[in-house]
Coordinates of C-alpha atoms and ligand atoms in Angstrom, one line a residue:
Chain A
X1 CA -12.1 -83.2 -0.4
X2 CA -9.7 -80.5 -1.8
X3 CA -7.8 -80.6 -4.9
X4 CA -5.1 -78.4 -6.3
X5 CA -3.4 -78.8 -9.5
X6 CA -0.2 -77.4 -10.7
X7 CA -1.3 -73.8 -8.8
X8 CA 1.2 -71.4 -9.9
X9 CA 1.2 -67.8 -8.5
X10 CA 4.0 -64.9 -8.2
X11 CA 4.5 -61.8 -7.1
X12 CA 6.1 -59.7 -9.7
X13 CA 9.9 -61.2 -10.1
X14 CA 8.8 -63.4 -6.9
X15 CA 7.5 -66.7 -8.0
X16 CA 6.1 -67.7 -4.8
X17 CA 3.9 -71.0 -5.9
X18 CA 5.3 -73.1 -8.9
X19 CA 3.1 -75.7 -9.3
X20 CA 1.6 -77.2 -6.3
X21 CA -0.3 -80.7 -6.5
X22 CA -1.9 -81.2 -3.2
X23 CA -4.9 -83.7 -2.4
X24 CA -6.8 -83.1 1.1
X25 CA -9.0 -85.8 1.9
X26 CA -12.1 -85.3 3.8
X27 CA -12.7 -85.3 7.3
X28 CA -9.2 -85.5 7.8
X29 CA -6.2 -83.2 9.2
X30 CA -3.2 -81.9 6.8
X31 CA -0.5 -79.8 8.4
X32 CA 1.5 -78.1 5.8
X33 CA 4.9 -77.0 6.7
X34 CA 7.7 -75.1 5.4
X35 CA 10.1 -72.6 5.9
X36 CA 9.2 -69.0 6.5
X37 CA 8.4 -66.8 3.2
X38 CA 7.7 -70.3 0.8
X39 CA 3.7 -69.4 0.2
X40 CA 2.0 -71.4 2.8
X41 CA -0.4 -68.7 3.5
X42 CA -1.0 -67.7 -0.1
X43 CA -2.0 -71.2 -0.6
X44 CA -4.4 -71.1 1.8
X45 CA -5.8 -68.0 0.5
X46 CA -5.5 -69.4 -3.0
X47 CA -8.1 -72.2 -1.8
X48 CA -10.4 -69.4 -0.7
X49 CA -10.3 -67.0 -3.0
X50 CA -8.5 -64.3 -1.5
X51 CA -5.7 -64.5 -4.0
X52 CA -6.1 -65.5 -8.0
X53 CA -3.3 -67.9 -8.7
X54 CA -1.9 -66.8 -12.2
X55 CA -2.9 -70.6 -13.4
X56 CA -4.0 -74.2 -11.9
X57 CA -7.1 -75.6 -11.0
X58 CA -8.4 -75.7 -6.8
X59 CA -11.7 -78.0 -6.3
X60 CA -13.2 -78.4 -3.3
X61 CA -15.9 -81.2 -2.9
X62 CA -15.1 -81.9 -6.6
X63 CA -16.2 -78.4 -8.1
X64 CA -14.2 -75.8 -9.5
X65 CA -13.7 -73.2 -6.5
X66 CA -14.2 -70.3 -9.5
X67 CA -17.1 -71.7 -10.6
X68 CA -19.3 -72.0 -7.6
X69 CA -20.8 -69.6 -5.9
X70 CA -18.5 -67.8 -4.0
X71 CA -20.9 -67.1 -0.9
X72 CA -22.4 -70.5 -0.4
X73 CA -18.6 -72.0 -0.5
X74 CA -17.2 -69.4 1.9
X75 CA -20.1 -70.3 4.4
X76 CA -18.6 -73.8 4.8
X77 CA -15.3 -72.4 5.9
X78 CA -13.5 -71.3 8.9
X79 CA -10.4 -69.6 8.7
X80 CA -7.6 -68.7 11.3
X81 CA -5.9 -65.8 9.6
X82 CA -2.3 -65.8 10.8
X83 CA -2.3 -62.1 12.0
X84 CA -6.1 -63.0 13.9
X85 CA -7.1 -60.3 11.8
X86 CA -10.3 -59.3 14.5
X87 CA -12.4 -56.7 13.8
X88 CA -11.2 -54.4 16.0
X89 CA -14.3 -51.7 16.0
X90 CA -16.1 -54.8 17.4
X91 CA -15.9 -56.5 20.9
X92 CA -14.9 -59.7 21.3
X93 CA -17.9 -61.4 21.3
X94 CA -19.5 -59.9 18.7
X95 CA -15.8 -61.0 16.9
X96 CA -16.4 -64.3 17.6
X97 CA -20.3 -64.8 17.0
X98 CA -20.3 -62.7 13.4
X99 CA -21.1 -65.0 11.3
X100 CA -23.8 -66.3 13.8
X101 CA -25.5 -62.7 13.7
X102 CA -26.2 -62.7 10.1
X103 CA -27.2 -64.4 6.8
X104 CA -30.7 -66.4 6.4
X105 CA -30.4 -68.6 9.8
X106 CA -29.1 -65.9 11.8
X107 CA -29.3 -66.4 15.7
X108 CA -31.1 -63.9 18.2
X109 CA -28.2 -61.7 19.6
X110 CA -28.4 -63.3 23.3
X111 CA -28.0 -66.6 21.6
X112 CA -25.2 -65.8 19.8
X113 CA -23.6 -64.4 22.4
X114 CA -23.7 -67.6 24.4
X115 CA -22.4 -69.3 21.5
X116 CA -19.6 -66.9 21.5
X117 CA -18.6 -67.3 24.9
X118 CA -18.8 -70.8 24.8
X119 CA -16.5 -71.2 21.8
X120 CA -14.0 -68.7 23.8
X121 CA -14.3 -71.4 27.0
X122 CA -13.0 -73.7 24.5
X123 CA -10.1 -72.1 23.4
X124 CA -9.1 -71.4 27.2
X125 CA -10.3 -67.7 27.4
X126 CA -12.7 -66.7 30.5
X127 CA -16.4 -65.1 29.7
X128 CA -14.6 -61.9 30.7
X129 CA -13.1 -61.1 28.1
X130 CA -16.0 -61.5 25.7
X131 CA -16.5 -58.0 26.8
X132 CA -13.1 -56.5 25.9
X133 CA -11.9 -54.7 22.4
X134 CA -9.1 -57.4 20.5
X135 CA -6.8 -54.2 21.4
X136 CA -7.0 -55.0 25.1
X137 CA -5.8 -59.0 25.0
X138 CA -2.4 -60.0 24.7
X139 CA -1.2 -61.5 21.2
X140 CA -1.8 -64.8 21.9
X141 CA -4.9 -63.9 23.3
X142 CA -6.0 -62.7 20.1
X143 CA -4.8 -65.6 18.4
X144 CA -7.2 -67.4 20.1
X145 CA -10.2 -65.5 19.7
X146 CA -9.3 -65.9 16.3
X147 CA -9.3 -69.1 16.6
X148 CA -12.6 -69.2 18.4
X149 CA -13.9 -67.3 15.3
X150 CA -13.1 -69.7 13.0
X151 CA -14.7 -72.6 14.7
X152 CA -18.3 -70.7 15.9
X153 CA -20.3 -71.5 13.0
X154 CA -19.0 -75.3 13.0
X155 CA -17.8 -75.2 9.1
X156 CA -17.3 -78.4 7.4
X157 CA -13.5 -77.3 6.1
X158 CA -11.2 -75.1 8.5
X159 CA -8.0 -73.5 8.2
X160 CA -5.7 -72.5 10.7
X161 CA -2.7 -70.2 10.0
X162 CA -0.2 -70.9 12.7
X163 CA -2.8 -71.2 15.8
X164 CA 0.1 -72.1 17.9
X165 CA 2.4 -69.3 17.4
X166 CA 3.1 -67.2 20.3
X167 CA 1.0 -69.2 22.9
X168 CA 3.0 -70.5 25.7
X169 CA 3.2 -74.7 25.6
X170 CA 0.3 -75.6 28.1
X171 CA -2.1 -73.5 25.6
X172 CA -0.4 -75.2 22.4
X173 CA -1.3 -78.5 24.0
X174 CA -4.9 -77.6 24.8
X175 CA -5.4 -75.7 21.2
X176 CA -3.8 -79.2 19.6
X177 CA -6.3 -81.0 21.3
X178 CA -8.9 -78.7 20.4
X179 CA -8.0 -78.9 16.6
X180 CA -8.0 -82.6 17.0
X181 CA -11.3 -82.9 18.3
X182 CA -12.9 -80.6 15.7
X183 CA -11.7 -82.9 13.0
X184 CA -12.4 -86.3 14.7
X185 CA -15.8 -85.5 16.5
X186 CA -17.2 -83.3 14.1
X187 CA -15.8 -84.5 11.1
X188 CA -14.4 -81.2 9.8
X189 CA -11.7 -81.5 7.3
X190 CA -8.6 -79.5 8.5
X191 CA -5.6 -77.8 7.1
X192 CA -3.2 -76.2 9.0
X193 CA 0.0 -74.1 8.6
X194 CA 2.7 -74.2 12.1
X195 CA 6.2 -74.3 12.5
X196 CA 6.1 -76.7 15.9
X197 CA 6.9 -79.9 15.6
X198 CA 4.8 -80.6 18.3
X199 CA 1.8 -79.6 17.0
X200 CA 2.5 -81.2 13.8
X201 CA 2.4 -84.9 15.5
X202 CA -0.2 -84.0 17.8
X203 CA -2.9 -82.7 14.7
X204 CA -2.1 -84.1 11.8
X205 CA -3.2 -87.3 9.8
X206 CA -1.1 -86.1 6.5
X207 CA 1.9 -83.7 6.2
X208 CA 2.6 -81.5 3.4
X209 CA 6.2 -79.9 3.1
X210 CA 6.3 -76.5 0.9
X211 CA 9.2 -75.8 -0.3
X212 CA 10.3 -73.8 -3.6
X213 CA 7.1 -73.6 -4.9
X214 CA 6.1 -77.1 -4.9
X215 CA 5.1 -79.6 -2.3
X216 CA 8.3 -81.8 -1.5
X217 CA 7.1 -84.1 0.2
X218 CA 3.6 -85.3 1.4
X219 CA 2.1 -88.1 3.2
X220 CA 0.9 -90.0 6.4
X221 CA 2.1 -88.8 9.2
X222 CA 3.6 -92.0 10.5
X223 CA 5.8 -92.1 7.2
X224 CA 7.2 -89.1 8.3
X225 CA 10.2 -89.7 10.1
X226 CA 11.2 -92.5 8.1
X227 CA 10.9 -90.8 5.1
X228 CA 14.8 -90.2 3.5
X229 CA 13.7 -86.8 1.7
X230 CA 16.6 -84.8 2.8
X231 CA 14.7 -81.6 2.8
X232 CA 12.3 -83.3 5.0
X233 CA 14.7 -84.2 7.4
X234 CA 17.0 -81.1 7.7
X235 CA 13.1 -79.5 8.6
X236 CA 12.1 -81.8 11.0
X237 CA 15.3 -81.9 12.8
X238 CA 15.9 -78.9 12.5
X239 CA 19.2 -78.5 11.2
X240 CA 20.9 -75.3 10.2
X241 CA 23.0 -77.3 7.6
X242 CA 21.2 -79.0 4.8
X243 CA 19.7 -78.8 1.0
X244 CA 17.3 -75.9 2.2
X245 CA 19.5 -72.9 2.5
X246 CA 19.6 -70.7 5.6
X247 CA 19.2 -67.4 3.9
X248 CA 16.3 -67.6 1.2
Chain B
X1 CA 17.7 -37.8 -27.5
X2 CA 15.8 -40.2 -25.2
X3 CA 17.7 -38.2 -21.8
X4 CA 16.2 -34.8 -23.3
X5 CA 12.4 -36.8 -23.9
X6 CA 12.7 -38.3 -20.3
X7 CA 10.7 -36.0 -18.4
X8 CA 8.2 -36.1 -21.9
X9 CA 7.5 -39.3 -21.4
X10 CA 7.4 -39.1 -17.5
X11 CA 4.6 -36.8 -17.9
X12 CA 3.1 -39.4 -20.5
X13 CA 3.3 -41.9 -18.1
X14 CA 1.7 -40.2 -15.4
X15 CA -1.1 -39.3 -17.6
X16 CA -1.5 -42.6 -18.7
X17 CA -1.9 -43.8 -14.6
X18 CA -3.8 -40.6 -14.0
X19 CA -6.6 -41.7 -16.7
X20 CA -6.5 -45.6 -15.3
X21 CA -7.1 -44.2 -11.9
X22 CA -10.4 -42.3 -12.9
X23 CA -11.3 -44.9 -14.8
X24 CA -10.8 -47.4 -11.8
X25 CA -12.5 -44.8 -9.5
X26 CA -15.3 -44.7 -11.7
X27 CA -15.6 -48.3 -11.6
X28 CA -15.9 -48.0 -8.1
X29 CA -18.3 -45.4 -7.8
X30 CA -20.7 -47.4 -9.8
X31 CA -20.1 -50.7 -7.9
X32 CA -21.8 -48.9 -4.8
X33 CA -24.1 -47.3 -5.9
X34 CA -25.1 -50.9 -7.6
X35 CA -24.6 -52.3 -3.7
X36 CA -26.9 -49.4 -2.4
X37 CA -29.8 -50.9 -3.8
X38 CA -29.3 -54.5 -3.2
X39 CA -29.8 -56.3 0.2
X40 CA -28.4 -57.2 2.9
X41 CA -28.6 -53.8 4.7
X42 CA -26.3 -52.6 7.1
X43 CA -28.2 -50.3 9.3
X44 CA -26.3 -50.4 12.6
X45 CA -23.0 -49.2 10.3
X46 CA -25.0 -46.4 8.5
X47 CA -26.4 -45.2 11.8
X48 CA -22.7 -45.0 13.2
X49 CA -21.3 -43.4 9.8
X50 CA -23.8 -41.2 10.1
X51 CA -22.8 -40.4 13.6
X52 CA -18.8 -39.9 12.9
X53 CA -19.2 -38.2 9.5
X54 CA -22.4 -36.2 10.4
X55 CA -22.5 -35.1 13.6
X56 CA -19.3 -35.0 15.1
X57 CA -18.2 -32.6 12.2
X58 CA -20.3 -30.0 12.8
X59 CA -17.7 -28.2 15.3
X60 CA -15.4 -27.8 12.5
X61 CA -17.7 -27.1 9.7
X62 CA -19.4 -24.2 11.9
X63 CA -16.4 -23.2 13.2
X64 CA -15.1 -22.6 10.0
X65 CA -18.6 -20.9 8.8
X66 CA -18.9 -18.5 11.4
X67 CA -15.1 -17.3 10.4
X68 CA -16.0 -17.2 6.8
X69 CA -19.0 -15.3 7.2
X70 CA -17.1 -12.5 9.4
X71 CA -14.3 -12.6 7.3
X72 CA -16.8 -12.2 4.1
X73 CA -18.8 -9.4 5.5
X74 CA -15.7 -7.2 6.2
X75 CA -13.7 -7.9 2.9
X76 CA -17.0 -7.3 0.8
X77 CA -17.4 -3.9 3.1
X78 CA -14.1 -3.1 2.3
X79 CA -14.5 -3.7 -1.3
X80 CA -17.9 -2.3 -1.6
X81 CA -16.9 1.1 0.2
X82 CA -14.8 1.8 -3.3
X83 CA -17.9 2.5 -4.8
X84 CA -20.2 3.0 -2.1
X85 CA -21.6 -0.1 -2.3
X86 CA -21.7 -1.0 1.2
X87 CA -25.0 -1.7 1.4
X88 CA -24.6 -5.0 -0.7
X89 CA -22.8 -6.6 2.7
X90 CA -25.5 -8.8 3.6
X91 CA -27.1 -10.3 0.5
X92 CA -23.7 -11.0 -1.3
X93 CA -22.9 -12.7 2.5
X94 CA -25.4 -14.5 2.3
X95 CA -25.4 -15.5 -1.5
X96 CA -21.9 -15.8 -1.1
X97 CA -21.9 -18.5 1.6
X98 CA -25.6 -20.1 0.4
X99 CA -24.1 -20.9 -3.0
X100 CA -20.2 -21.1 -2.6
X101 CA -18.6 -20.8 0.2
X102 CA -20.7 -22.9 2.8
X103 CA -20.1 -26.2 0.3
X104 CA -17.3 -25.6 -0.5
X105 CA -15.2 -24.9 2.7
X106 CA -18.0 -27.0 4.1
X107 CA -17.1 -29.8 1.7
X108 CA -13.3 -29.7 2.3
X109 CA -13.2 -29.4 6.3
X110 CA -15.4 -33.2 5.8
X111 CA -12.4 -34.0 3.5
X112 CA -10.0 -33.8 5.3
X113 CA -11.8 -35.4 8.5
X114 CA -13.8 -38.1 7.2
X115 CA -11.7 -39.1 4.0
X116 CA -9.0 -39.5 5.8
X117 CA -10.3 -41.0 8.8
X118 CA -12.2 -43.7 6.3
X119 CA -8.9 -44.1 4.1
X120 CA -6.8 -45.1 7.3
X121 CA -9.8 -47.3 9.1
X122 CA -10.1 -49.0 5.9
X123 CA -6.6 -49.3 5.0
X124 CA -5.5 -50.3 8.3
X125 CA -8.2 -53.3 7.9
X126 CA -6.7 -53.9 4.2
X127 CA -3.4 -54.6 5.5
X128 CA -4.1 -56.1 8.9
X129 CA -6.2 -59.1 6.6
X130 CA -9.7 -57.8 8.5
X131 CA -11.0 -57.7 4.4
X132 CA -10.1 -61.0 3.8
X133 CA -11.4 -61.9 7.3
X134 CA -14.5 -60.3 6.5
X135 CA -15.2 -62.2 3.3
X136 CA -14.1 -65.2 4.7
X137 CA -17.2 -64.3 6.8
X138 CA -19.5 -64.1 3.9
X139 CA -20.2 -60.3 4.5
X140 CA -19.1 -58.3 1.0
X141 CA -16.7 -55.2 2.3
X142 CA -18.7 -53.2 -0.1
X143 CA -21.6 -53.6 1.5
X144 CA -20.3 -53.4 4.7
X145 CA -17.9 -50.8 5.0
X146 CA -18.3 -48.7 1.6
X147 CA -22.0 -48.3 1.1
X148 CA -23.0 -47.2 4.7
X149 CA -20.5 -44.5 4.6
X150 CA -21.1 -43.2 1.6
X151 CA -24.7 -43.4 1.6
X152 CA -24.5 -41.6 5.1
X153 CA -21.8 -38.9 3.8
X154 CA -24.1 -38.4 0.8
X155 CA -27.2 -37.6 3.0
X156 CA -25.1 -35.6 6.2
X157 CA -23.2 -33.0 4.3
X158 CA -25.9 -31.2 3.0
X159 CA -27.3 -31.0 6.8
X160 CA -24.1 -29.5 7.6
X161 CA -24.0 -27.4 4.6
X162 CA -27.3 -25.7 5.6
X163 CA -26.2 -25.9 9.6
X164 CA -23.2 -24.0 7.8
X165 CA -24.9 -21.5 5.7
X166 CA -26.8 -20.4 9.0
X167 CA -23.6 -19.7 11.3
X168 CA -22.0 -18.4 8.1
X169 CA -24.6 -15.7 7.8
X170 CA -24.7 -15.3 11.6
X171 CA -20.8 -14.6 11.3
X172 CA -21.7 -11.9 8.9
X173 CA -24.2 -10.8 11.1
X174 CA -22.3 -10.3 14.2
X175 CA -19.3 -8.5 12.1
X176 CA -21.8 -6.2 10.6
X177 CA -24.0 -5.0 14.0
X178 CA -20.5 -4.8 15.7
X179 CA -17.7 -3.7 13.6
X180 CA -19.5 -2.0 10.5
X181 CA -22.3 -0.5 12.1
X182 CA -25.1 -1.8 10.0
X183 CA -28.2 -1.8 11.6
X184 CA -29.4 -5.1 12.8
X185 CA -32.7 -4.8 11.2
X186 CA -31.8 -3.8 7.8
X187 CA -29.5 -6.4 7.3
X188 CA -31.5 -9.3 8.2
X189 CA -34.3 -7.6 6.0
X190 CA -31.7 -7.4 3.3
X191 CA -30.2 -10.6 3.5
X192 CA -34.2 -12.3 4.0
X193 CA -34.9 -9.9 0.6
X194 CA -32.7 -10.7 -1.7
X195 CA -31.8 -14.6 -1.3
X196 CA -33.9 -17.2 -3.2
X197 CA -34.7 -20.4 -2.0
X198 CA -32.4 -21.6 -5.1
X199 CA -29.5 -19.9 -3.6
X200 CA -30.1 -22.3 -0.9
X201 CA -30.9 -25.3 -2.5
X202 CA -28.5 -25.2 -5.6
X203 CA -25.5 -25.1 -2.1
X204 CA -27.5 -28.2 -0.4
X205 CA -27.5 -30.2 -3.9
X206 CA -23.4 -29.4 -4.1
X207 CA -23.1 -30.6 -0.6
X208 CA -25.0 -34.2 -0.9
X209 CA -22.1 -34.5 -4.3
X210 CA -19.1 -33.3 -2.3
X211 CA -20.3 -35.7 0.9
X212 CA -20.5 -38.5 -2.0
X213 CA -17.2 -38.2 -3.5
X214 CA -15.3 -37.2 0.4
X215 CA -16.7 -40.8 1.5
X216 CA -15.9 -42.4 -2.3
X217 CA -12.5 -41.5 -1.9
X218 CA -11.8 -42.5 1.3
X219 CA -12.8 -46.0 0.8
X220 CA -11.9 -46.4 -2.8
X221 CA -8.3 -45.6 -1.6
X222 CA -8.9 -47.4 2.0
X223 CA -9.7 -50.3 0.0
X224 CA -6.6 -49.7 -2.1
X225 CA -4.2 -49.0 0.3
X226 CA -0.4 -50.9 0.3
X227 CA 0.9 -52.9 2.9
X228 CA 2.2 -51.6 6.0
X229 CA 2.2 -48.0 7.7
X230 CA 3.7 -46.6 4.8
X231 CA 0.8 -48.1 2.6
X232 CA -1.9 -46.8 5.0
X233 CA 0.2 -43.1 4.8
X234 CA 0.0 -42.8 1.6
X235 CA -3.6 -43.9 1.1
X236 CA -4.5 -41.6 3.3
X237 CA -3.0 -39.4 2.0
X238 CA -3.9 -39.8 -1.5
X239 CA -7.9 -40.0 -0.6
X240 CA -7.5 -36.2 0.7
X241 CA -5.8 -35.3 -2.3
X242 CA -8.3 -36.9 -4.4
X243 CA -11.5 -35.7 -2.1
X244 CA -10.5 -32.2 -1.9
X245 CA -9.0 -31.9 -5.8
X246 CA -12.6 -33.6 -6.7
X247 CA -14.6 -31.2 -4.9
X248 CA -13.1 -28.2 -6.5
X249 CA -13.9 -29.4 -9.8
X250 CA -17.3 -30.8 -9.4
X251 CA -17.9 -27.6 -7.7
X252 CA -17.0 -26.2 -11.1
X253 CA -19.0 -28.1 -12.9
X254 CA -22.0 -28.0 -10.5
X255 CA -21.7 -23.8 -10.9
X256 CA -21.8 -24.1 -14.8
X257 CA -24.8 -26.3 -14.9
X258 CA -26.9 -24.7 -12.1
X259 CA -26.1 -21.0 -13.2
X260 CA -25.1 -20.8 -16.7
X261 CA -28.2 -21.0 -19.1
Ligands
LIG301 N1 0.3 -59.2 -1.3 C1 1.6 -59.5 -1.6 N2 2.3 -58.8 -2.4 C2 3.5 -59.2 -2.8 N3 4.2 -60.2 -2.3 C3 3.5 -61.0 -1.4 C4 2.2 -60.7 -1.0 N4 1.8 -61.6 -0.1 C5 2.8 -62.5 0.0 N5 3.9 -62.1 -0.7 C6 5.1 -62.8 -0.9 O1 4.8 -64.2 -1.0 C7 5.7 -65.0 -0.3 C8 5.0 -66.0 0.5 O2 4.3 -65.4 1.5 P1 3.4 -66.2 2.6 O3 2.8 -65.2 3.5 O4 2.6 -67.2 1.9 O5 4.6 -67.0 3.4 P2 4.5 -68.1 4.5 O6 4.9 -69.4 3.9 O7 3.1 -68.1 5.0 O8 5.5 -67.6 5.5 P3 5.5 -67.5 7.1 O9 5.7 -68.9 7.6 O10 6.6 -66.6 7.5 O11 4.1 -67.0 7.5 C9 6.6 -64.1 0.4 O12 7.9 -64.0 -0.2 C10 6.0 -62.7 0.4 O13 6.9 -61.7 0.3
LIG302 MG1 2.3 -67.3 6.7

């Protein structure tokens, strides 16, 4: 489980997160959305570490994520950086299987290598490619190898930063399946950040809406379109006319 | 009042971040040389720095000795001739390039190859979120990507200062047998004669600083680096600045405390 309480963070002038209260239960799936620019991604990188947030408390599994070893807690994470952000020095593979090829119960390098290429069957890429430098694929190809990366060491908690974006709709549908399965056959719990609408019915058990710093709205999914928040709505719809202005 | 202290306190200011900067660099210096000693290793990325900073650089560096050396022989002949001194050509060549030159210009041809190739590799990965994917990974990007480099700049420049100091005395060499009519003989007995192996030695020990502080700067300002191109520019450009500023002074430094007594 992951908690986060009253997590404030800005940039400068640019108060990006003003107190965000969030609960992510484990084993299960919460899509966060939000417009573009409202601090989805520093949230996520709040919860890891990557950013300090100025003030606030993030637990995961009930301990204080600046209190625990930072290595063993990182080691039960997967993350889907919304850029990919592949090694690009290393082929696609070896991109894929890093984690594999090192630490205490690192895998032979053939083994990892299978691993790798079966992770990339998974997320629709052909063992061709394992072979290829991230510069040679297409975006969304990268994306997925990304994607791929995050999964390969089977981590308990995994985040994906928009895995959708920029893949054409047959590919959404098979990476929203894939997402699903993660969290319902292995138990993982999930947190993801996308902008389709479809892929927020299709993955998640509990929304979260960002907006202005502070989570707007959150719960089941099946509350969702019932709910009357009108900032929910305008999203979900959406509409260019509403409480959430056009130009932010 | 305050428009005539402006540019006062401009300059304060800049002090002020100059000093934080040195400090912060200083920071960093110690933080890998802390990680140099502590597992895990990264071999396969020390035997590829070692490659890229090493060996592919010793085009330029001998390039760059052989012109020296010429250049050397036929100013010090010049000079030399005012007194009939001429003789002096090959042991103040080859002092001159042992102790001096062969670092030096050695040094600053790796500075602006490698700590700007290392500023912009890093940087680039800075800002395309490959350091955060890395940690995310469990693998510390000091350990990875600043100790292997340094540690492999540290132990390759003085191989290329000493590859250096031989095609910089060769340089000499040719311009003496060709253009000055020395005698081939006597001035490899007179450059063998008169240079001590601390000549040498004092030029390899600059070398194994200057390759330490090239590689230091390129990831401490790699690391550093702003978002976007324009961060990666100026990173870039600042770690060559920094590199090449740094090895003038230590070079200072170095000659005070190896030949002052
Ligand atoms: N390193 C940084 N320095 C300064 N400002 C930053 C930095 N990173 C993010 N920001 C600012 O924080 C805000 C939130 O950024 P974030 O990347 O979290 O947005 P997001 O919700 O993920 O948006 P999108 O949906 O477009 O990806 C933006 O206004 C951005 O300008
Ligand atoms: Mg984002």
């Amino acid at each position: 489980m992951i908690t986060m309480k009253d997590i404030h963070k800005a940039f400068g002038q640019n108060r990006v997160l003003r107190g965000v209260n969030l609960v992510v239960p484990k084993g299960k799936s919460m899509v966060i959305i939000g417009g573009s620019g409202t601090g989805k991604s520093i949230l996520l990188k709040c919860i890891l570490g990557l950013v300090n947030p100025d003030s606030g408390v993030i637990t995961v599994a009930g301990e204080d994520v600046t209190h625990t070893d930072r290595d063993v807690l990182l080691s039960r994470f997967g993350m889907l950086f919304q850029g990919g952000a592949l090694f690009d020095s290393l082929p696609v593979w070896h991109n894929v299987a890093f984690r594999l090829l090192r630490g205490k119960a690192a895998l032979p390098r053939a083994e990892a290598r299978a691993v790798a290429i079966e992770k990339l069957r998974r997320v629709g890429l052909k063992p061709d490619v394992a072979d290829l430098f991230p510069a040679e694929l297409s975006g969304g190809m990268q994306k997925r190898v990304g994607l791929a990366r995050a999964i390969a060491a089977e981590p308990e908690i995994i985040f994906f930063d928009e895995p959708t974006t920029g893949l054409d709709p047959i590919m959404s549908g098979v990476i929203n399946d894939l997402i699903r399965e993660i969290v319902v056959e292995m138990g993982a719990t999930a947190m993801t950040i996308t902008h389709d609408m479809t892929s927020v019915r299709a993955i998640a058990d509990e929304v979260a809406m960002l907006h202005d710093g502070i989570i707007q709205w959150t719960g089941p999914i099946g509350d969702m379109d019932a709910s009357p928040d009108p900032y929910l709505q305008q999203f979900i719809h959406g509409r260019a006319k509403g409480p959430i202005e056009a130009v932010r | 009042m305050t428009t005539v202290l402006a540019p006062v306190a401009h300059l304060g200011r800049m002090t002020l971040a100059m000093l934080a900067s040195l400090g912060r660099v200083a920071l960093f210096a110690m933080l890998t040389i802390s990680h140099l000693f502590r597992p895990p290793f990264y071999l396969k990325e020390f035997a590829q720095a070692l490659m890229t900073i090493g060996y592919f650089s010793l085009p330029v560096v001998g390039m760059t000795a052989l012109f020296t050396g010429g250049a050397l022989a036929l100013q010090i002949y010049a000079g030399g001739a005012r007194f009939n001194a001429e003789s002096v050509v090959p042991s103040i060549v080859a002092i001159g390039m042992t102790r001096e030159l062969g670092p030096v210009l050695g040094g600053l041809m790796v500075a602006a190859r490698v700590a700007s190739s290392i500023a912009a590799e890093i940087g680039t990965m800075k800002v395309t979120e490959q350091i955060d994917a890395l940690v995310t990974l469990s693998t510390h990007p000091m350990k990875y990507l600043t100790v292997p480099r340094v540690l492999a700049a540290t132990l390759a420049v003085p191989v290329l200062v000493g590859v250096g100091d031989i095609i910089g005395i060769m340089g000499g060499y040719l311009v003496g047998i060709t253009r000055l009519d020395f005698n081939s003989a006597t001035f490899l007995r007179n450059t063998i004669e008169f240079l001590e192996a601390w000549d040498v030695g004092s030029g390899l020990v600059k070398g194994a600083v200057f390759g330490f502080v090239v590689a230091l700067m390129g990831c401490y300002y790699g690391m550093n680096s702003e978002r976007g191109a324009q961060g990666v520019g100026r990173a870039t450009k600042s770690a060559v600045v920094a590199a090449s500023v740094m090895i003038l002074a230590t070079n200072y430094i170095l000659t005070e405390l190896f030949f002052t007594s």
